[in-house]
Short mmCIF file of C-alpha atoms in Angstrom, two decimals:
data_model
loop_
_atom_site.label_atom_id
_atom_site.label_comp_id
_atom_site.label_asym_id
_atom_site.label_seq_id
_atom_site.Cartn_x
_atom_site.Cartn_y
_atom_site.Cartn_z
CA MET A 42 -8.21 29.90 28.58
CA MET A 43 -9.96 26.67 26.73
CA LEU A 44 -7.10 24.57 24.70
CA ARG A 45 -7.75 23.80 21.24
CA ARG A 46 -6.96 20.52 20.11
CA ARG A 47 -5.54 19.21 17.72
CA PRO A 48 -7.87 17.14 14.59
CA SER A 49 -7.84 13.43 15.06
CA LEU A 50 -6.84 10.95 12.93
CA LEU A 51 -7.34 9.56 9.98
CA ILE A 52 -6.29 6.04 9.75
CA ARG A 53 -8.56 4.13 6.44
CA PRO A 54 -7.09 1.83 3.99
CA GLU A 55 -8.08 4.32 1.33
CA LEU A 56 -5.68 6.86 2.52
CA ASP A 57 -6.94 10.30 1.26
CA ASP A 58 -8.63 9.52 -1.96
CA SER A 59 -11.64 11.32 -1.63
CA PRO A 60 -13.74 9.31 -4.05
CA LEU A 61 -12.68 6.22 -3.41
CA HIS A 62 -13.93 6.76 0.37
CA THR A 63 -17.33 8.15 -1.40
CA THR A 64 -17.70 5.47 -2.74
CA LEU A 65 -17.26 2.79 0.40
CA ALA A 66 -19.64 5.40 2.54
CA GLU A 67 -22.09 4.69 -0.12
CA LEU A 68 -22.06 0.95 0.02
CA ARG A 69 -21.27 0.33 3.96
CA PRO A 70 -23.95 -1.94 5.18
CA THR A 71 -24.44 -0.54 8.57
CA ALA A 72 -25.99 2.53 6.19
CA GLN A 73 -28.35 -0.25 4.43
CA LEU A 74 -29.06 -0.88 8.02
CA HIS A 75 -30.79 1.75 8.24
CA GLY A 76 -32.65 1.99 5.74
CA LEU A 77 -30.08 4.41 3.87
CA GLY A 78 -30.22 2.23 0.72
CA ALA A 79 -34.17 1.26 0.93
CA GLY A 80 -35.01 1.58 -1.96
CA ARG A 81 -31.98 2.02 -4.58
CA THR A 82 -32.70 1.28 -7.97
CA ARG A 83 -29.98 0.44 -9.41
CA PRO A 84 -27.61 -2.63 -8.95
CA PRO A 85 -25.24 -3.01 -5.20
CA TRP A 86 -21.88 -2.52 -8.08
CA GLU A 87 -23.22 0.72 -9.50
CA PRO A 88 -20.63 2.65 -7.65
CA VAL A 89 -18.09 0.66 -8.03
CA ALA A 90 -18.51 0.23 -11.94
CA ASP A 91 -18.26 4.54 -11.80
CA LEU A 92 -15.83 4.49 -10.03
CA LEU A 93 -13.48 2.03 -11.85
CA ARG A 94 -14.81 3.64 -15.04
CA ALA A 95 -13.57 7.59 -14.15
CA THR A 96 -9.83 5.69 -12.95
CA GLY A 97 -9.63 5.11 -16.32
CA ARG A 98 -5.60 3.70 -17.38
CA ASP A 99 -4.47 5.77 -13.97
CA TRP A 100 -3.06 2.12 -13.66
CA ASP A 101 -1.37 3.29 -10.73
CA ARG A 102 -4.39 4.72 -8.35
CA ARG A 103 -7.11 1.56 -10.36
CA ALA A 104 -4.15 -0.61 -8.37
CA HIS A 105 -4.71 0.57 -5.70
CA ARG A 106 -8.39 1.23 -5.65
CA VAL A 107 -8.76 -2.13 -6.51
CA ALA A 108 -6.80 -3.23 -3.68
CA VAL A 109 -8.71 -1.82 -1.20
CA LEU A 110 -12.38 -2.24 -2.82
CA ALA A 111 -11.64 -6.10 -2.52
CA GLN A 112 -10.48 -6.10 1.42
CA ARG A 113 -13.58 -4.26 2.43
CA LEU A 114 -16.56 -4.57 -0.44
CA PRO A 115 -18.55 -8.42 0.75
CA ALA A 116 -17.69 -10.32 -1.34
CA ALA A 117 -21.59 -10.10 -3.46
CA VAL A 118 -21.09 -7.26 -4.52
CA PRO A 119 -18.33 -8.75 -7.23
CA GLN A 120 -19.76 -11.90 -7.93
CA ARG A 121 -23.45 -10.30 -9.09
CA TRP A 122 -20.98 -7.87 -11.10
CA THR A 123 -19.90 -10.36 -12.82
CA ALA A 124 -22.91 -11.87 -12.97
CA ASP A 125 -24.71 -8.92 -14.37
CA ARG A 126 -21.86 -8.58 -16.39
CA PRO A 127 -19.89 -11.48 -17.29
CA GLU A 128 -18.21 -9.90 -19.89
CA ASP A 129 -16.78 -6.45 -18.36
CA GLY A 130 -13.42 -5.75 -17.37
CA ASP A 131 -13.82 -4.43 -14.07
CA ALA A 132 -15.61 -6.77 -12.85
CA LEU A 133 -13.60 -9.45 -13.76
CA THR A 134 -10.78 -7.34 -12.01
CA LEU A 135 -12.23 -7.37 -9.30
CA ARG A 136 -13.39 -10.48 -8.85
CA ALA A 137 -9.75 -12.17 -9.35
CA PHE A 138 -8.63 -9.53 -6.97
CA VAL A 139 -11.41 -10.14 -4.11
CA GLU A 140 -10.61 -14.42 -4.95
CA SER A 141 -6.58 -13.54 -4.70
CA HIS A 142 -7.23 -11.96 -1.20
CA ARG A 143 -9.85 -14.06 0.27
CA THR A 144 -9.02 -17.59 -1.00
CA PRO A 145 -7.17 -19.76 2.19
CA ALA A 146 -4.02 -21.85 0.35
CA THR A 147 -5.56 -25.22 1.99
CA ASP A 148 -7.99 -24.73 -0.06
CA ARG A 149 -7.29 -26.45 -3.48
CA ALA A 150 -10.02 -25.64 -6.21
CA ALA A 151 -10.46 -22.35 -4.68
CA VAL A 152 -6.93 -21.68 -5.10
CA ARG A 153 -7.85 -23.30 -8.44
CA ARG A 154 -10.99 -20.84 -9.78
CA ALA A 155 -8.88 -17.68 -8.68
CA GLU A 156 -6.30 -18.54 -10.61
CA HIS A 157 -8.84 -18.82 -13.38
CA SER A 158 -10.22 -15.77 -12.24
CA CYS A 159 -6.95 -13.81 -12.14
CA LEU A 160 -6.20 -15.47 -16.24
CA ARG A 161 -9.26 -14.24 -17.08
CA ALA A 162 -9.04 -10.97 -15.92
CA ALA A 163 -5.24 -10.70 -17.90
CA GLU A 164 -7.32 -11.71 -20.93
CA ALA A 165 -9.77 -9.44 -20.83
CA CYS A 166 -7.86 -6.40 -20.30
CA PRO A 167 -4.73 -6.93 -21.63
CA GLU A 168 -3.13 -3.43 -21.02
CA ASP A 169 -3.68 -3.84 -17.13
CA PRO A 170 -1.13 -5.11 -14.86
CA THR A 171 -3.64 -5.04 -12.59
CA PRO A 172 -5.07 -8.43 -12.83
CA TRP A 173 -1.17 -9.95 -12.78
CA LEU A 174 -0.71 -8.60 -9.34
CA ALA A 175 -3.88 -10.14 -7.96
CA LEU A 176 -2.08 -13.23 -9.79
CA LEU A 177 0.95 -13.04 -7.38
CA SER A 178 -1.14 -12.25 -4.53
CA LEU A 179 -2.37 -15.80 -4.47
CA MET A 180 0.52 -16.76 -5.63
CA TYR A 181 2.22 -15.70 -2.22
CA THR A 182 -0.99 -16.96 -0.73
CA CYS A 183 0.05 -20.49 -2.21
CA ALA A 184 3.75 -19.50 -1.10
CA VAL A 185 5.08 -19.98 -3.78
CA PRO A 186 8.42 -19.67 -4.60
CA VAL A 187 10.08 -16.84 -5.71
CA LYS A 188 11.76 -18.03 -9.11
CA ASP A 189 7.70 -18.78 -10.16
CA ALA A 190 6.41 -15.42 -8.56
CA VAL A 191 9.36 -12.83 -10.77
CA PRO A 192 7.81 -13.96 -13.92
CA VAL A 193 3.96 -13.11 -13.25
CA TRP A 194 5.72 -9.82 -11.86
CA THR A 195 7.03 -8.93 -15.14
CA GLU A 196 3.73 -9.25 -16.95
CA ALA A 197 3.09 -6.57 -14.64
CA VAL A 198 6.27 -4.56 -15.52
CA ASP A 199 6.03 -4.60 -18.69
CA ARG A 200 2.48 -2.83 -18.95
CA ALA A 201 3.57 -0.53 -16.36
CA PRO A 202 7.08 -0.19 -16.12
CA TRP A 203 7.58 2.06 -12.58
CA LEU A 204 4.34 1.28 -11.25
CA ARG A 205 4.38 1.76 -7.16
CA THR A 206 2.31 -1.10 -6.14
CA SER A 207 3.59 -3.80 -8.82
CA TYR A 208 7.45 -3.22 -6.46
CA HIS A 209 5.92 -2.55 -3.03
CA ARG A 210 4.45 -6.27 -3.74
CA LEU A 211 7.60 -8.06 -5.00
CA LEU A 212 9.58 -7.12 -2.32
CA ARG A 213 6.70 -8.44 1.07
CA TYR A 214 7.56 -11.38 -1.32
CA LEU A 215 11.14 -11.45 -1.53
CA SER A 216 10.99 -10.47 2.19
CA PRO A 217 12.54 -12.95 4.81
CA ARG A 218 8.56 -12.21 6.40
CA GLY A 219 7.56 -13.64 2.99
CA HIS A 220 9.04 -16.25 1.13
CA GLY A 221 12.35 -14.31 0.45
CA THR A 222 16.02 -13.47 1.86
CA VAL A 223 17.18 -10.11 3.67
CA PRO A 224 20.06 -10.36 0.76
CA ASP A 225 17.11 -10.83 -1.83
CA MET A 226 15.07 -8.65 -0.56
CA MET A 227 17.57 -5.57 -0.24
CA ASP A 228 19.83 -6.08 -4.19
CA PHE A 229 16.01 -5.79 -5.43
CA ALA A 230 15.29 -2.82 -3.10
CA TRP A 231 18.89 -0.92 -4.24
CA GLN A 232 18.80 -1.93 -7.80
CA ALA A 233 15.38 -0.45 -8.30
CA ALA A 234 16.07 2.98 -6.79
CA ALA A 235 19.08 3.12 -8.79
CA ARG A 236 17.01 2.75 -12.18
CA ALA A 237 13.91 4.16 -11.25
CA PRO A 238 13.38 7.81 -13.22
CA HIS A 239 14.26 10.56 -10.71
CA GLY A 240 11.30 11.86 -9.10
CA SER A 241 9.90 8.37 -8.38
CA PRO A 242 8.85 6.78 -5.21
CA LEU A 243 10.85 3.78 -6.31
CA ALA A 244 13.73 5.90 -4.76
CA LEU A 245 12.04 5.17 -1.18
CA LEU A 246 11.76 1.71 -1.73
CA PRO A 247 15.93 0.82 0.21
CA VAL A 248 13.74 2.60 3.29
CA ALA A 249 10.72 1.12 3.03
CA ALA A 250 13.38 -2.58 2.82
CA ARG A 251 14.88 -1.46 6.12
CA VAL A 252 11.30 -0.80 7.64
CA GLU A 253 10.50 -5.28 6.48
CA LEU A 254 14.39 -5.66 7.61
CA MET A 255 12.53 -4.15 10.80
CA ALA A 256 9.91 -5.52 11.31
CA HIS A 257 11.78 -9.56 10.75
CA ARG A 258 14.33 -8.78 13.29
CA GLN A 259 11.13 -7.55 16.03
CA GLY A 260 9.15 -10.19 14.98
CA SER A 261 12.23 -13.44 15.48
CA THR A 262 13.69 -11.72 18.37
CA PRO A 263 11.83 -10.11 20.76
CA VAL A 264 13.99 -6.96 21.91
CA ASP A 265 13.55 -3.24 23.63
CA VAL A 266 12.88 -2.38 19.30
CA LEU A 267 12.92 2.01 20.81
CA GLY A 268 16.61 0.64 22.02
CA SER A 269 18.23 -2.03 19.33
CA GLY A 270 16.49 0.11 16.17
CA GLY A 271 19.07 3.07 16.44
CA GLY A 272 22.11 2.07 15.76
CA ASN A 273 20.41 0.23 11.98
CA TRP A 274 19.06 3.68 11.19
CA ASN A 275 22.16 5.29 11.46
CA GLU A 276 24.60 3.04 9.35
CA PRO A 277 26.17 4.64 6.71
CA ARG A 278 24.05 2.80 4.44
CA SER A 279 20.88 3.78 6.45
CA VAL A 280 21.93 7.26 5.57
CA HIS A 281 22.38 7.19 2.36
CA GLU A 282 18.54 5.13 1.86
CA ILE A 283 17.42 8.17 3.87
CA ASP A 284 18.89 10.82 1.95
CA LEU A 285 18.34 9.27 -1.66
CA ALA A 286 14.35 9.05 -0.83
CA LEU A 287 14.01 12.90 0.38
CA LYS A 288 16.24 14.12 -2.57
CA GLY A 289 14.93 11.40 -5.34
CA TRP A 290 10.92 12.10 -4.38
CA PHE A 291 10.58 13.75 -2.17
CA ASP A 292 12.33 16.48 -2.49
CA VAL A 293 11.78 16.96 -6.00
CA GLY A 294 8.18 17.94 -5.52
CA THR A 295 6.10 15.34 -8.15
CA ALA A 296 2.81 15.57 -7.80
CA PRO A 297 1.11 12.70 -5.11
CA HIS A 298 0.54 9.32 -6.20
CA ALA A 299 -2.61 6.97 -5.33
CA GLU A 300 -0.53 5.54 -1.94
CA ALA A 301 1.38 8.47 -1.00
CA VAL A 302 -0.10 8.74 2.34
CA THR A 303 1.91 5.28 2.62
CA ASP A 304 5.16 6.49 1.34
CA LEU A 305 5.27 9.57 3.19
CA ASN A 306 4.33 7.75 6.76
CA ILE A 307 7.82 5.05 6.05
CA LEU A 308 9.74 8.58 5.59
CA ALA A 309 8.39 9.94 8.46
CA PHE A 310 8.72 6.24 10.15
CA ALA A 311 12.91 6.53 9.01
CA LEU A 312 13.01 9.86 10.34
CA THR A 313 12.32 9.93 13.16
CA ARG A 314 14.23 6.94 13.93
CA ALA A 315 17.13 8.29 12.86
CA HIS A 316 16.56 11.28 15.13
CA ARG A 317 15.86 14.13 12.25
CA PRO A 318 12.82 16.04 12.66
CA ALA A 319 13.85 19.33 11.90
CA GLU A 320 13.83 16.87 8.25
CA ALA A 321 10.36 15.24 9.38
CA ALA A 322 8.48 18.38 9.85
CA PRO A 323 7.87 18.73 6.12
CA VAL A 324 6.81 15.44 5.58
CA PHE A 325 4.50 15.61 8.27
CA GLU A 326 3.07 18.65 7.13
CA ARG A 327 2.32 16.91 4.18
CA LEU A 328 0.79 13.46 6.07
CA GLY A 329 -1.72 15.83 7.81
CA ARG A 330 -3.68 13.90 9.29
CA HIS A 331 -3.28 11.27 7.83
CA MET A 332 -1.48 8.27 9.79
CA THR A 333 -1.29 4.60 8.50
CA PRO A 334 -1.00 2.09 11.31
CA HIS A 335 2.30 0.37 9.53
CA PRO A 336 4.75 0.85 10.34
CA TRP A 337 4.29 2.58 13.93
CA ASP A 338 2.84 -0.70 14.65
CA LEU A 339 6.24 -2.01 15.49
CA LEU A 340 6.70 0.59 18.25
CA PRO A 341 4.99 0.42 21.74
CA GLU A 342 1.62 3.18 21.18
CA PRO A 343 1.95 4.36 17.70
CA ARG A 344 -0.51 6.36 17.63
CA ARG A 345 1.25 8.37 20.89
CA THR A 346 4.47 7.60 19.26
CA PHE A 347 3.06 8.75 15.58
CA ALA A 348 1.29 12.52 17.44
CA TYR A 349 4.75 12.97 19.82
CA TRP A 350 6.97 13.00 16.78
CA ARG A 351 4.94 15.16 14.72
CA GLU A 352 4.89 17.46 17.38
CA ARG A 353 8.87 17.01 17.93
CA ALA A 354 9.50 17.79 13.74
CA ALA A 355 7.41 20.60 13.63
CA GLU A 356 9.39 22.59 17.35
CA SER A 357 12.56 21.42 15.81
CA ARG A 358 11.58 22.95 12.36
CA GLY A 359 10.37 25.97 14.61
CA ARG A 360 13.48 26.11 16.26
CA SER A 361 15.86 26.08 13.14
#
């Protein structure tokens, strides 16, 4: 009898965003090398322009797509786009994100140019929080103190009060692995989750902060993470945080946001660390084949660990 193999995992920065995946595939350099881009009559930035135009004012989806495009696209694409369409707000925003992500902090002239790009994009798109997130990323790279970064974060929040990306980016800023402290990070996560609307993915923010705390401790004090993580994830505060994420977001069944796959991986990871496989089962079911490298990279053999817990969670649910 032939055993049926489980489909391979999908690990990709675009997550489950099919239109974004299609756009990236169309612009893939290997396709052009094999002649698939030969005879192209439209400029290389046009598929990106079409995607962002279709995204419209969905700030959650726009922030995700611009961030992934900034990481994956050749720098020549946004440069050509802004050269061809110097007043196009989408072009300016994408270029700001590219420069904020790729500018080294040691190159002061480049940092000034990137800052100018962010502010120019913000001026061209006054209602869009995304250029301010680009500027926040640049400030993170340059290790600007938290007190000076918060006003920039506030500009983004003023334009989209509960934008998931904004809160996770400031969480990273406040992390001890970034430019903050453990108390600052945890207090911010708890307060944001407490104020967020019911059904918001920000209910997961304290769990994300605890994952960040685990990463910080692992980086500063090399220990056996499998042995050290259990107590942390089973203390009363951790249990409450996971329960809040389940009841305040996952169980509500709201429409998935752009980075839902990322959040589902965080939640599944936390539930496995807390040894709650039966509750992890529906989370893994919703994930399907989608896995994100982090936070599973905090454990040995991330892919095998993910697959192990997915199988164990399914078995636990079957017995319940």
